[in-house]
Amino acid sequence: MTTAIQANATPGYLVASDFDQTLSFNDSGYVLSEMLGISDFQKKVEGLSRSNLVHQGAELAYLLRHDPEFRSVRREHLVEAGKRVRLKDDVKIFAEVLRGNLEGNSFRFFVISASPREVVQSALEGIVLPENVFGTEFGYDPSTGEISSILRVPAGYGKVAVLQDLELTLRIGPSTLAMAVPTFMSCTT
């Protein structure tokens, strides 16, 4: 995993959250579909879910790479979709609180999502450091800008793999991991 996190910058706690419907109100796939005028996104996702072709949460990545209606998507479309994602009201405050030193405890906030990394980084710009966002990573054709490959999808076990990489990189153990639950304002250890 490529990350700018310094191994010697050990946090007291690592706080990790999903993005779609945890920090945001809607699935980023819906936002992108609306932006592109694709009306049957939900039907496509349901079909992929029934086929068990991809992990739950990785449907958008699959569609972006393989579905003819999504083949026109370029990096700039993903960034624009992120700007259109409606975040939950207190996400910025939540991130600011975690940046502080709470009663001698420090926190590092990460977002781990199956959504395209460009979407999540754009939506959380100025709130979460770009290097603390782990989302689906794509390879792009240098001549056309088209998505040419799916490099990594943090869906299903992919999220666990990101957490394990972070634990190794930050030199922390599972006892210092807090997951933000769907209400995102409460954490469990």
Coordinates of C-alpha atoms in Angstrom, one line a residue:
M1 CA 0.0 0.0 0.0
T2 CA 1.4 3.4 -0.9
T3 CA 0.8 5.9 1.9
A4 CA 2.5 9.1 3.2
I5 CA 2.1 8.0 6.8
Q6 CA 5.3 8.1 8.8
A7 CA 5.9 4.8 10.6
N8 CA 7.3 6.7 13.6
A9 CA 4.2 8.9 14.0
T10 CA 2.4 6.4 16.1
P11 CA -1.1 7.6 17.1
G12 CA -2.7 6.8 20.3
Y13 CA -5.8 5.5 18.4
L14 CA -6.6 4.8 14.8
V15 CA -10.1 5.8 13.9
A16 CA -11.5 4.3 10.7
S17 CA -14.8 5.0 9.0
D18 CA -16.5 4.0 5.8
F19 CA -17.7 6.8 3.5
D20 CA -21.0 6.0 1.6
Q21 CA -24.0 6.4 3.9
T22 CA -21.7 6.7 6.9
L23 CA -20.1 10.1 6.4
S24 CA -22.4 10.9 3.4
F25 CA -26.1 10.6 2.9
N26 CA -26.1 8.8 -0.4
D27 CA -24.0 6.2 -2.2
S28 CA -21.5 7.9 -4.4
G29 CA -22.6 5.6 -7.2
Y30 CA -26.0 7.3 -7.2
V31 CA -24.4 10.7 -7.4
L32 CA -22.2 9.7 -10.3
S33 CA -25.1 8.0 -12.1
E34 CA -27.3 11.1 -11.7
M35 CA -24.5 13.3 -13.0
L36 CA -24.1 11.1 -16.1
G37 CA -27.8 10.6 -16.7
I38 CA -27.7 6.9 -16.0
S39 CA -31.1 6.0 -14.5
D40 CA -30.8 2.2 -13.8
F41 CA -27.8 2.2 -11.4
Q42 CA -29.8 0.4 -8.6
K43 CA -30.9 -2.3 -11.0
K44 CA -27.3 -2.8 -12.2
V45 CA -26.1 -3.1 -8.6
E46 CA -28.8 -5.5 -7.7
G47 CA -27.9 -7.7 -10.7
L48 CA -24.3 -7.8 -9.7
S49 CA -25.2 -8.6 -6.1
R50 CA -27.4 -11.5 -7.2
S51 CA -24.6 -12.9 -9.4
N52 CA -22.0 -12.8 -6.6
L53 CA -19.5 -11.6 -9.2
V54 CA -18.1 -8.9 -7.0
H55 CA -17.8 -8.2 -3.2
Q56 CA -20.6 -6.2 -1.8
G57 CA -19.6 -2.6 -2.1
A58 CA -17.4 -3.2 -5.2
E59 CA -20.3 -2.9 -7.7
L60 CA -19.4 0.6 -8.7
A61 CA -15.8 -0.3 -9.4
Y62 CA -17.0 -3.2 -11.6
L63 CA -19.4 -1.0 -13.5
L64 CA -16.9 1.8 -14.1
R65 CA -14.5 -0.7 -15.7
H66 CA -16.9 -3.0 -17.5
D67 CA -20.4 -1.4 -18.1
P68 CA -20.8 0.4 -21.5
E69 CA -22.8 3.3 -19.9
F70 CA -20.0 4.0 -17.4
R71 CA -17.0 3.6 -19.8
S72 CA -17.0 7.3 -20.5
V73 CA -16.1 8.1 -16.9
R74 CA -12.7 9.8 -16.5
R75 CA -10.9 10.9 -13.4
E76 CA -12.3 14.4 -13.6
H77 CA -15.9 13.0 -13.5
L78 CA -15.0 11.2 -10.2
V79 CA -13.6 14.4 -8.7
E80 CA -16.8 16.3 -9.8
A81 CA -19.0 13.6 -8.3
G82 CA -17.2 14.0 -5.0
K83 CA -17.9 17.7 -5.0
R84 CA -21.6 16.9 -5.3
V85 CA -21.8 14.3 -2.5
R86 CA -23.8 15.6 0.4
L87 CA -21.9 15.0 3.7
K88 CA -23.6 14.5 7.0
D89 CA -23.8 17.6 9.1
D90 CA -21.1 17.1 11.7
V91 CA -18.4 15.3 9.6
K92 CA -16.1 18.4 9.7
I93 CA -16.6 18.8 13.5
F94 CA -15.9 15.1 14.0
A95 CA -12.7 15.3 12.1
E96 CA -11.6 18.4 13.9
V97 CA -12.3 16.8 17.3
L98 CA -10.1 13.8 16.3
R99 CA -7.3 16.2 15.3
G100 CA -7.2 17.5 18.9
N101 CA -5.6 16.0 21.9
L102 CA -8.4 14.6 24.0
E103 CA -7.4 14.0 27.6
G104 CA -3.9 13.0 26.6
N105 CA -5.1 10.7 23.7
S106 CA -4.3 11.4 20.1
F107 CA -6.2 10.1 17.2
R108 CA -5.5 9.5 13.5
F109 CA -8.7 9.5 11.3
F110 CA -8.8 7.4 8.2
V111 CA -11.6 6.7 5.7
I112 CA -11.7 3.3 4.0
S113 CA -14.3 2.9 1.3
A114 CA -15.0 0.9 -1.8
S115 CA -16.0 4.2 -3.5
P116 CA -13.5 5.6 -5.9
R117 CA -10.6 7.3 -4.1
E118 CA -11.0 10.4 -6.2
V119 CA -14.7 10.7 -5.2
V120 CA -14.0 10.4 -1.5
Q121 CA -10.9 12.7 -1.5
S122 CA -12.9 15.3 -3.4
A123 CA -15.9 15.1 -1.0
L124 CA -13.7 15.3 2.1
E125 CA -11.3 17.9 0.8
G126 CA -10.1 20.2 3.6
I127 CA -11.6 17.7 6.2
V128 CA -9.6 14.5 5.9
L129 CA -6.0 14.5 4.6
P130 CA -5.9 12.9 1.1
E131 CA -3.3 10.4 2.3
N132 CA -5.7 9.2 5.0
V133 CA -8.3 8.2 2.4
F134 CA -8.3 4.7 1.0
G135 CA -10.7 4.0 -1.7
T136 CA -10.9 2.0 -4.9
E137 CA -7.9 2.8 -7.1
F138 CA -7.9 2.6 -10.8
G139 CA -5.4 2.6 -13.6
Y140 CA -6.0 5.0 -16.4
D141 CA -5.1 4.8 -20.1
P142 CA -2.6 7.6 -20.6
S143 CA -3.8 8.5 -24.1
T144 CA -7.6 8.4 -23.5
G145 CA -8.0 8.9 -19.7
E146 CA -10.3 5.9 -19.7
I147 CA -10.3 3.6 -16.7
S148 CA -8.1 0.7 -17.9
S149 CA -7.8 -1.4 -14.7
I150 CA -8.9 -1.8 -11.1
L151 CA -5.8 -1.8 -8.9
R152 CA -7.4 -2.2 -5.5
V153 CA -10.9 -2.3 -4.0
P154 CA -11.3 -1.9 -0.2
A155 CA -14.6 -3.9 -0.1
G156 CA -15.2 -6.9 2.0
Y157 CA -11.9 -8.3 3.2
G158 CA -10.2 -5.5 1.3
K159 CA -11.1 -3.1 4.2
V160 CA -9.6 -5.5 6.6
A161 CA -6.4 -5.6 4.5
V162 CA -6.2 -1.8 4.6
L163 CA -6.5 -1.8 8.4
Q164 CA -3.9 -4.5 8.7
D165 CA -1.5 -2.5 6.5
L166 CA -2.2 0.6 8.6
E167 CA -1.5 -1.3 11.8
L168 CA 1.9 -2.4 10.4
T169 CA 2.8 1.0 9.0
L170 CA 1.8 2.9 12.1
R171 CA 3.2 0.1 14.4
I172 CA 0.0 -0.2 16.4
G173 CA -2.1 -3.1 17.5
P174 CA -5.8 -3.9 17.2
S175 CA -6.4 -2.6 20.8
T176 CA -5.8 0.9 19.5
L177 CA -8.3 0.7 16.6
A178 CA -11.7 2.4 16.8
M179 CA -14.2 1.9 14.0
A180 CA -16.7 4.7 13.4
V181 CA -20.1 3.1 13.1
P182 CA -22.9 4.2 10.7
T183 CA -24.0 7.0 12.9
F184 CA -20.3 8.0 12.8
M185 CA -20.5 9.9 16.0
S186 CA -20.0 6.9 18.2
C187 CA -17.0 4.7 18.3
T188 CA -16.3 1.2 19.6
T189 CA -13.1 -0.4 20.5

